[in-house]
mmCIF file of C-alpha atoms in Angstrom:
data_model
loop_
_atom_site.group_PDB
_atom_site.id
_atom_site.type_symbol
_atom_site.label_atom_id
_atom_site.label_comp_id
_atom_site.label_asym_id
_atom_site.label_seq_id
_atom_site.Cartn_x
_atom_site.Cartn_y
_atom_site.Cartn_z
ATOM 1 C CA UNK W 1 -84.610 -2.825 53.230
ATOM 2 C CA UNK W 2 -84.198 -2.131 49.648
ATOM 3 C CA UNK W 3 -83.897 1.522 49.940
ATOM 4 C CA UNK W 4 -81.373 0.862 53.453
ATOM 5 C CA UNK W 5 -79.094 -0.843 51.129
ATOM 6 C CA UNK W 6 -78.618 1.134 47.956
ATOM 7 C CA UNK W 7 -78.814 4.285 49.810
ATOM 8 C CA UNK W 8 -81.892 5.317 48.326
ATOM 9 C CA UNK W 9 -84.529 6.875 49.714
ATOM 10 C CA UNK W 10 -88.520 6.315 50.479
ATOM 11 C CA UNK W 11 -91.342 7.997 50.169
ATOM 12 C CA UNK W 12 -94.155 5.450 51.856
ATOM 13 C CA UNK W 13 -98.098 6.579 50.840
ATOM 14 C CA UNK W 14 -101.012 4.766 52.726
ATOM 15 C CA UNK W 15 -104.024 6.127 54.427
ATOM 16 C CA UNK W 16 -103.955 7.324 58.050
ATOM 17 C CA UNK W 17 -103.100 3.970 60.443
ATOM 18 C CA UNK W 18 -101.177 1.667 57.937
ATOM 19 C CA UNK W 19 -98.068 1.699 60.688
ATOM 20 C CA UNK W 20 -96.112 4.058 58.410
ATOM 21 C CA UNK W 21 -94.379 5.913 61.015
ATOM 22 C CA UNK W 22 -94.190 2.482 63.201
ATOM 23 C CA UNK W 23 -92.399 0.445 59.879
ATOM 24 C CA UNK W 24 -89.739 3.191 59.546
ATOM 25 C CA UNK W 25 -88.523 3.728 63.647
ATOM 26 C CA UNK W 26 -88.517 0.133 63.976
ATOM 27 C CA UNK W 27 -86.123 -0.451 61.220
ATOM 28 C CA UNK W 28 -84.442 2.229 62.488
ATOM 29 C CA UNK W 29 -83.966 0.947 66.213
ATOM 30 C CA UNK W 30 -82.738 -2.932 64.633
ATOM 31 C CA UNK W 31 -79.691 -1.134 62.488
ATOM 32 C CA UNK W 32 -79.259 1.130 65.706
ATOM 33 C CA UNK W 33 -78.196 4.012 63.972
ATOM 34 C CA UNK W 34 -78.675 7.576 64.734
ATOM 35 C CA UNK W 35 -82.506 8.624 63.943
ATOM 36 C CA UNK W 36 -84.500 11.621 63.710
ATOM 37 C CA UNK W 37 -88.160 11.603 63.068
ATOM 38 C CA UNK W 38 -89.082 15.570 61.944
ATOM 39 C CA UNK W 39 -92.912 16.270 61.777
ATOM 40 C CA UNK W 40 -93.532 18.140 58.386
ATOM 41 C CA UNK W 41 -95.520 21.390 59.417
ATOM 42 C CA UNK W 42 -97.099 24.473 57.260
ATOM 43 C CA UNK W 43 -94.792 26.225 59.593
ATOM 44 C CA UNK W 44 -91.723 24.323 59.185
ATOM 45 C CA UNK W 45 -88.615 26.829 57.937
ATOM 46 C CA UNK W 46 -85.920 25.673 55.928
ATOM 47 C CA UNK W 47 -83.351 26.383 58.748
ATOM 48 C CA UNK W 48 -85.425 24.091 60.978
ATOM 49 C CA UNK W 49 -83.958 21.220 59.109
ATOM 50 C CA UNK W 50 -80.530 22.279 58.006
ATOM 51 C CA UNK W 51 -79.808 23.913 60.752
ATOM 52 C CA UNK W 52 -78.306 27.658 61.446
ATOM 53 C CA UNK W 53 -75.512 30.091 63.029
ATOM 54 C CA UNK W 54 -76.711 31.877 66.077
ATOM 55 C CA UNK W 55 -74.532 34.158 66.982
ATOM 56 C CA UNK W 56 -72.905 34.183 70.455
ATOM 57 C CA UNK W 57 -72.645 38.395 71.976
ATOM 58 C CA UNK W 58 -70.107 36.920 74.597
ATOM 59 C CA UNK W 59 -67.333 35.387 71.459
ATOM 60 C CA UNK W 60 -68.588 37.783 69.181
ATOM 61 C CA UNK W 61 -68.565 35.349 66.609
ATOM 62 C CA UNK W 62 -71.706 32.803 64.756
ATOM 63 C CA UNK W 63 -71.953 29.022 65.745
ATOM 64 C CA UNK W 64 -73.196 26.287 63.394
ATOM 65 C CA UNK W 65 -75.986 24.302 64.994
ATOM 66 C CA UNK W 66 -76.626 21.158 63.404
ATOM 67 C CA UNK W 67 -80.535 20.800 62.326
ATOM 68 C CA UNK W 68 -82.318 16.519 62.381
ATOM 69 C CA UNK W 69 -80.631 15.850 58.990
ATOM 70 C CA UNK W 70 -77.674 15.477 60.210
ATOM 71 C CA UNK W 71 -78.833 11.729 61.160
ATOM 72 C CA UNK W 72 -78.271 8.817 59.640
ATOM 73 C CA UNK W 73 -81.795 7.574 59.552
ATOM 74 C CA UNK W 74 -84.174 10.537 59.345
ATOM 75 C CA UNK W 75 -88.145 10.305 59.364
ATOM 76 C CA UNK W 76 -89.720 13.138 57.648
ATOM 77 C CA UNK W 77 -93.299 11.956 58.411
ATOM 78 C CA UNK W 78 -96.252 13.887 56.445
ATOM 79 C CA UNK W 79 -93.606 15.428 54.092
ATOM 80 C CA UNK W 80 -96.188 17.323 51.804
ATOM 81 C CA UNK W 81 -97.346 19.212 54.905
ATOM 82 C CA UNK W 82 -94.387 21.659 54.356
ATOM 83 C CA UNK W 83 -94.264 24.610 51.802
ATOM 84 C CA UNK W 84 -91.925 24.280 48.985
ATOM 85 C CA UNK W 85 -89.271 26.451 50.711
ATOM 86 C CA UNK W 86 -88.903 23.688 53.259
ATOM 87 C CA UNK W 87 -89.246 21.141 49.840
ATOM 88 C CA UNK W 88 -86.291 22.618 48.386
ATOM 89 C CA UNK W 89 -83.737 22.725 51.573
ATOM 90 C CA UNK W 90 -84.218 19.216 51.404
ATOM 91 C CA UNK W 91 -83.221 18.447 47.956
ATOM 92 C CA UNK W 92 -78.909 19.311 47.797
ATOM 93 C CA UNK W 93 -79.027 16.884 51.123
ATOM 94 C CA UNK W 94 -81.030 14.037 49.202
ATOM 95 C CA UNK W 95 -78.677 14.163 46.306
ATOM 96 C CA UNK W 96 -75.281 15.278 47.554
ATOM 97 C CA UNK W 97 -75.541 14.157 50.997
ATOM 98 C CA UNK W 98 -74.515 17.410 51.850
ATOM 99 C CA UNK W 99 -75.745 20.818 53.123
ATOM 100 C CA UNK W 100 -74.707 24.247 52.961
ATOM 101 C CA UNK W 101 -75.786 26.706 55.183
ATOM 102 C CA UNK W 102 -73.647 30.090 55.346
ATOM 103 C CA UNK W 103 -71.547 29.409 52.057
ATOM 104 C CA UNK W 104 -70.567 26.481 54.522
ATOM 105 C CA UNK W 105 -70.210 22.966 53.004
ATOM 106 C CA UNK W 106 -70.682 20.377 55.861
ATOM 107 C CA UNK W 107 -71.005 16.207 54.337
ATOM 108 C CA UNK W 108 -74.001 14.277 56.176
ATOM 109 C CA UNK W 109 -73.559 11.024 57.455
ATOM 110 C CA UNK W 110 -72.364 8.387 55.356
ATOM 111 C CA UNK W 111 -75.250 5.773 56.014
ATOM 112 C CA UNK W 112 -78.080 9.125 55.252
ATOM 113 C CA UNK W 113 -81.471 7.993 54.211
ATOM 114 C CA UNK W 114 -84.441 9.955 54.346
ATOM 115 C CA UNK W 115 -87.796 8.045 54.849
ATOM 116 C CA UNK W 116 -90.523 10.054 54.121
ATOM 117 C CA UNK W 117 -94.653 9.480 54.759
ATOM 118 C CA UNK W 118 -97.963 11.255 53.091
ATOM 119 C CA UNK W 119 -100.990 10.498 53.500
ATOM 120 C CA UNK W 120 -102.758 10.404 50.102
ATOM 121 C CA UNK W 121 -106.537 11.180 51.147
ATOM 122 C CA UNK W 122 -105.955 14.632 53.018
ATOM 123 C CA UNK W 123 -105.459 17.444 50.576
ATOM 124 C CA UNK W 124 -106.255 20.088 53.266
ATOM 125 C CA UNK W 125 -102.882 22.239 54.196
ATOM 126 C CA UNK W 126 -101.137 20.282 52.129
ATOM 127 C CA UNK W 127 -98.327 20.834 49.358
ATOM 128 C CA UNK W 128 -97.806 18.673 45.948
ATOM 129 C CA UNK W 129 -93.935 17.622 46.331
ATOM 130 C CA UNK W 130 -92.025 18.924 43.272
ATOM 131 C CA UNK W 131 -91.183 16.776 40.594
ATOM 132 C CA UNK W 132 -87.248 17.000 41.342
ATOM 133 C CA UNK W 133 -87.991 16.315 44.776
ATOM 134 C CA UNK W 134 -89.983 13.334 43.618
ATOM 135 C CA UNK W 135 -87.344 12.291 40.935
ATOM 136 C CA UNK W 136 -84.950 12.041 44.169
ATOM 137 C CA UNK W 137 -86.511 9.351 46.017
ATOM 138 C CA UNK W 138 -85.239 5.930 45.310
ATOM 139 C CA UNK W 139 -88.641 3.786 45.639
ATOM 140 C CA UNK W 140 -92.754 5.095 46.397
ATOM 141 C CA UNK W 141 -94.188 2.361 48.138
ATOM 142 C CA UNK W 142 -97.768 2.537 48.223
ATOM 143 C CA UNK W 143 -99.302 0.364 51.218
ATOM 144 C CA UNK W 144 -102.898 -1.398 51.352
ATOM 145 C CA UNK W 145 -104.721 -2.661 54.232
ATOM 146 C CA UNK W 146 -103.947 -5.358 55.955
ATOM 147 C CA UNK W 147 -105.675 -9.503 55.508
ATOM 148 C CA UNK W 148 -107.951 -10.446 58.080
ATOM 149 C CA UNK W 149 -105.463 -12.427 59.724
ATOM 150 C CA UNK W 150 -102.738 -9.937 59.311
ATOM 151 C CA UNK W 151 -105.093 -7.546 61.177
ATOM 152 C CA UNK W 152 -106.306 -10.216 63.766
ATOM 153 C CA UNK W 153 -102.284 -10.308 64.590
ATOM 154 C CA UNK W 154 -102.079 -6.567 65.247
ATOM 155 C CA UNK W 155 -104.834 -6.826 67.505
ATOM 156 C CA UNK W 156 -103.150 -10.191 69.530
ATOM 157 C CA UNK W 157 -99.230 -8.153 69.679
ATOM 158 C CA UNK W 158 -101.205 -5.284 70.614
ATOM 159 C CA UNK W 159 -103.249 -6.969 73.380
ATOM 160 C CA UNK W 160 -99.959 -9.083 74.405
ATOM 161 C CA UNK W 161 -98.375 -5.023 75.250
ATOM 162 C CA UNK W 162 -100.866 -4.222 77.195
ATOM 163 C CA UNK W 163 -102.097 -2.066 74.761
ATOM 164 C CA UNK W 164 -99.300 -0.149 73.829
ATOM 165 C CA UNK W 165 -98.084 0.240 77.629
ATOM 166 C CA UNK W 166 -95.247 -2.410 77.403
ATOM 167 C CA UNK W 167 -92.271 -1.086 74.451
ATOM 168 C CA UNK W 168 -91.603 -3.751 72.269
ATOM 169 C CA UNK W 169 -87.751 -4.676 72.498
ATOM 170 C CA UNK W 170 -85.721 -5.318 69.068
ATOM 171 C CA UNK W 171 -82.353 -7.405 69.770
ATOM 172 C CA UNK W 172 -80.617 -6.796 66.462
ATOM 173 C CA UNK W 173 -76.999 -7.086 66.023
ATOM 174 C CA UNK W 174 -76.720 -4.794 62.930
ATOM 175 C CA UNK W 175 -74.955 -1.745 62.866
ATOM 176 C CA UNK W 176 -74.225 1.061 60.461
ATOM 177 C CA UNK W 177 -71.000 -0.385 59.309
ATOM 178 C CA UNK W 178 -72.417 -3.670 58.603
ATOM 179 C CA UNK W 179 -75.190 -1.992 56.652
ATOM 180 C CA UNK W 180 -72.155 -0.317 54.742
ATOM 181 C CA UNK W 181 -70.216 -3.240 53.974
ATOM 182 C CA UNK W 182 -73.723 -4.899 52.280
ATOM 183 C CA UNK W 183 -74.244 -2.059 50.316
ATOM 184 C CA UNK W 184 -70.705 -2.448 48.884
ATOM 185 C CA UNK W 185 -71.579 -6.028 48.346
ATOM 186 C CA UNK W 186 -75.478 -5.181 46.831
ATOM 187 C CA UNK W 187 -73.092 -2.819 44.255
ATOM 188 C CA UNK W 188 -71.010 -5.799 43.240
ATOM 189 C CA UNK W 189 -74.300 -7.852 42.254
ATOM 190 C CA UNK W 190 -73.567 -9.094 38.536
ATOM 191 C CA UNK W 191 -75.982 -7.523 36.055
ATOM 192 C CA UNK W 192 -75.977 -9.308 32.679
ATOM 193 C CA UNK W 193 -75.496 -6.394 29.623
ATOM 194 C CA UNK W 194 -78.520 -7.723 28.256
ATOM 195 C CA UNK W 195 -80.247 -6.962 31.332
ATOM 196 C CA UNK W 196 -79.079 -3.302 31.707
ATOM 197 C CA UNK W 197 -80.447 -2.771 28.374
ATOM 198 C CA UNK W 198 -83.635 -3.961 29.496
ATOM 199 C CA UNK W 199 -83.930 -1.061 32.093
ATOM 200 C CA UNK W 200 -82.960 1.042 29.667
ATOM 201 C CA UNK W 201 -85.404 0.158 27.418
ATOM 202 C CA UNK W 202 -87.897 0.096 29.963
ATOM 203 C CA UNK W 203 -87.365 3.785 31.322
ATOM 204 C CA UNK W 204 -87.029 4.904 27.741
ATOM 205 C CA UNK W 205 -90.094 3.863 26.825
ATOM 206 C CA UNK W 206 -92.187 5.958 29.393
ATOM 207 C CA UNK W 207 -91.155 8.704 27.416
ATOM 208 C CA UNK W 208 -92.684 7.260 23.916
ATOM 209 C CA UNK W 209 -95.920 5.245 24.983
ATOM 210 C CA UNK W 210 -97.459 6.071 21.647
ATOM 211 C CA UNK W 211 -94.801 3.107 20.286
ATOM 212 C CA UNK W 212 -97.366 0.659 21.965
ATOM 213 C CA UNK W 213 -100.578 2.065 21.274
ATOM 214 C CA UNK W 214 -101.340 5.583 19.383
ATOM 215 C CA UNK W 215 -103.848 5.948 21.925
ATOM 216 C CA UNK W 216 -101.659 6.362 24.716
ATOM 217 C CA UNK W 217 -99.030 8.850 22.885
ATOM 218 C CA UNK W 218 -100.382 11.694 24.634
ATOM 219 C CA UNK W 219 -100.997 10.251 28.206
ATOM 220 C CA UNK W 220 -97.768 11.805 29.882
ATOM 221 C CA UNK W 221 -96.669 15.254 29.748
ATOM 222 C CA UNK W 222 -93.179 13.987 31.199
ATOM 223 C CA UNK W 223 -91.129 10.442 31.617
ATOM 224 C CA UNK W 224 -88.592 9.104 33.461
ATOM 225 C CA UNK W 225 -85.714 10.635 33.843
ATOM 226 C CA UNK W 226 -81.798 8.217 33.300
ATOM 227 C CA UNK W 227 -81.835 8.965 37.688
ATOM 228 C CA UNK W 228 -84.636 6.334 37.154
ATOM 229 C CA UNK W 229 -82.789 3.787 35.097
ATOM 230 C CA UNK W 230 -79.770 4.458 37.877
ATOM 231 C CA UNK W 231 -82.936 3.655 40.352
ATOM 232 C CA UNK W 232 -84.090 0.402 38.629
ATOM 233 C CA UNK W 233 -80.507 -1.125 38.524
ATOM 234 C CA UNK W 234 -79.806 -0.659 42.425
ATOM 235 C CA UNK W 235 -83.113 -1.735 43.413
ATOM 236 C CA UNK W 236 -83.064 -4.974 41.391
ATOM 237 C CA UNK W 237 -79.561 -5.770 42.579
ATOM 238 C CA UNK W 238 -80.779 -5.166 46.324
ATOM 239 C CA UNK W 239 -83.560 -7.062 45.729
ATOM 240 C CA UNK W 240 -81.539 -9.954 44.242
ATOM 241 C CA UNK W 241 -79.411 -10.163 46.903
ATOM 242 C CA UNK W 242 -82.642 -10.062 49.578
ATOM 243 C CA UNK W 243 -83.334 -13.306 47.458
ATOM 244 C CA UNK W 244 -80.428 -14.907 48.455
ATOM 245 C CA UNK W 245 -78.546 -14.455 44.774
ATOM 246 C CA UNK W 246 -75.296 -12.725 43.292
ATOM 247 C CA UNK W 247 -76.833 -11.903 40.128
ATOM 248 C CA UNK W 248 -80.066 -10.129 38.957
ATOM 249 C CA UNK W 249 -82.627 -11.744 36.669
ATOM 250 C CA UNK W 250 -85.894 -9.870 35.017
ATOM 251 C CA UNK W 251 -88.588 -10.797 37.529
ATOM 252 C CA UNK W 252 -86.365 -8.608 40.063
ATOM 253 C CA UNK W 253 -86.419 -5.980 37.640
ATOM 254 C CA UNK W 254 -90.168 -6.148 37.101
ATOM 255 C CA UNK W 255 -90.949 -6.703 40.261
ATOM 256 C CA UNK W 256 -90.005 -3.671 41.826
ATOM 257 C CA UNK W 257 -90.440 -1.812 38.612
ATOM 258 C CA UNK W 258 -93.443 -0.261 39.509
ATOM 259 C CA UNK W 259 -92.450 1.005 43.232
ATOM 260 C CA UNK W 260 -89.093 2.800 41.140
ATOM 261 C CA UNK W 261 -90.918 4.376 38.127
ATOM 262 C CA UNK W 262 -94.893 5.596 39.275
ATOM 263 C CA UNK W 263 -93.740 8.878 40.808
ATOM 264 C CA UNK W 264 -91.616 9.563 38.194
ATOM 265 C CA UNK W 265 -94.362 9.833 35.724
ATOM 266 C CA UNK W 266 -96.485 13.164 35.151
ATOM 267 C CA UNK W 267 -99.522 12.212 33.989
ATOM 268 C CA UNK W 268 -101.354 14.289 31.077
ATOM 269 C CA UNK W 269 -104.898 15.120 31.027
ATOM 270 C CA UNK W 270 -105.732 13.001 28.591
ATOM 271 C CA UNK W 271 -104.338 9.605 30.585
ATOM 272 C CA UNK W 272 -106.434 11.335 33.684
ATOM 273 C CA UNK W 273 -109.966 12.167 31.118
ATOM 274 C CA UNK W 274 -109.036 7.993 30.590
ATOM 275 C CA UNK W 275 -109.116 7.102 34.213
ATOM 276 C CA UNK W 276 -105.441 6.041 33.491
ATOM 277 C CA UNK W 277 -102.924 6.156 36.036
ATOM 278 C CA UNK W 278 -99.313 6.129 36.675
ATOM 279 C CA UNK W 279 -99.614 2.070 37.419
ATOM 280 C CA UNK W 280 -101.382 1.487 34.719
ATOM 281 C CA UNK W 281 -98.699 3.362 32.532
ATOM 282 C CA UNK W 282 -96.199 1.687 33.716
ATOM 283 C CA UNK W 283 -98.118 -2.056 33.394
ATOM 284 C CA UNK W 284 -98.448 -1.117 29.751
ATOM 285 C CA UNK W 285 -94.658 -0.577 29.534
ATOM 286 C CA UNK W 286 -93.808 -3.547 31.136
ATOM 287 C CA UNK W 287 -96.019 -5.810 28.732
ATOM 288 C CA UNK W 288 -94.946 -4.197 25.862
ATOM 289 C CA UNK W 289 -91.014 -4.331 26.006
ATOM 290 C CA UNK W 290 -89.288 -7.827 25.390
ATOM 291 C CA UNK W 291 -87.716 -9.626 28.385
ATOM 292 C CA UNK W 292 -84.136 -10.598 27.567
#
């Protein structure tokens, strides 16, 4: 919802059967907007998801035809499946909302998200995304397993469908516009000066741990980028306003603080010799800057 209301895009990471795929068509089908799901293969071309011209003998002339990011909501389920050709034709559309095929310049949707899955366990014909590519998504949400009695509720709804037999029916009155309008009301969310200082302060200091221990100086080879503290702000302001408030206070910020800045770190070898990792970095920043 976060990432649906800035604009932002997702990159969800779980192991195989956390309802990934499920999460992201659902949410999908309630703002009834126009969806695409594309399954991420090693033989995936670039042109497969921009699109092409063909040319037609009979006019003599080439014809644009649209590729499945020209969607409002698109699924690009097991994203690091593709090779980094594919990678790249995805990142002018991520940032500009745009594509350009032909010298052609042709705007996406204005509502465009891309919601991306990988599964973090299977390495085998897969592809690292880039770290620009990474840089682009809004938010990495990394799922767990499910309670017991979350669990025991899958298995009842499932049993209640007949085991998958009967689709489940969303009534949701929300529609792209609406989604819109909130997003122009998420961007009005007051943010204190103090507080914007605070993210700043916070993505600034990924790229100088060694100010809160010596230990750590070397443990990242890169930090986050200012796209990050752009991230931060419009996450805690949609998360504020999920909350039910007009303004944003610090627990929104460090709340969703971690979900914004782990796959914008690259780790070092010396944070990995450690056993440190990206969530452990970014605990470390968290404790050590001062809450306004």
């Amino acid at each position: 919802m976060i990432a649906l209301l800035t604009g932002g895009h997702i990159l969800l990471e779980s192991l195989p059967g956390l309802a990934k795929t499920t999460a992201v068509t659902t949410l999908a089908s309630g703002v009834h907007a126009s969806f695409q799901r594309i399954q991420f293969t090693p033989d995936l071309m670039p042109g497969d998801l921009t699109g092409t011209d063909i040319f037609e003998p009979q006019h003599g002339t080439f014809r644009f035809i649209a590729g499945p990011l020209f969607h409002e909501i698109v699924l690009a389920d097991e994203i690091n499946r593709a090779p980094p050709k594919v990678q790249s034709a995805l990142l002018e559309a991520m940032q500009e909302h745009q594509i350009t095929v032909g010298g052609v310049t042709r705007p996406l949707p204005e509502l465009f998200i891309v919601m991306a899955t990988q599964n973090p366990l299977e390495q085998s014909g897969t592809y690292p995304l880039p770290e620009a590519q990474l840089d682009r998504f809004l938010l990495h949400v990394v799922l767990q397993y499910p309670t017991s009695d979350d669990e025991l509720l899958i298995l009842q709804r499932d049993r209640a469908r007949h085991y998958g037999a009967d689709k489940p029916v969303l009534h949701s009155p929300l529609h792209p516009q609406q989604v819109l309008q909130a997003r122009r009301e998420v961007a009005e969310v007051h943010v204190a000066p103090e507080l914007e200082r605070y993210i700043v302060a916070l993505v600034g200091a990924t790229r100088n741990l060694g100010q809160f221990d010596a230990a750590w100086a070397d443990y990242l080879q890169v930090g986050a980028s200012p796209r990050a503290s752009i991230a931060l702000l419009r996450a805690s302001s949609a998360l504020a306003y999920l909350r039910g408030r007009e303004y944003v206070v610090p627990d929104d910020i460090i709340d969703i603080a971690p979900d914004v800045l782990r796959h914008r770190l690259v780790l070092g070898y010396a944070a990995r010799a450690a056993g440190v990792d990206a969530n452990a970095v970014v605990r470390k920043v968290l404790a050590g800057v001062a809450i306004p």
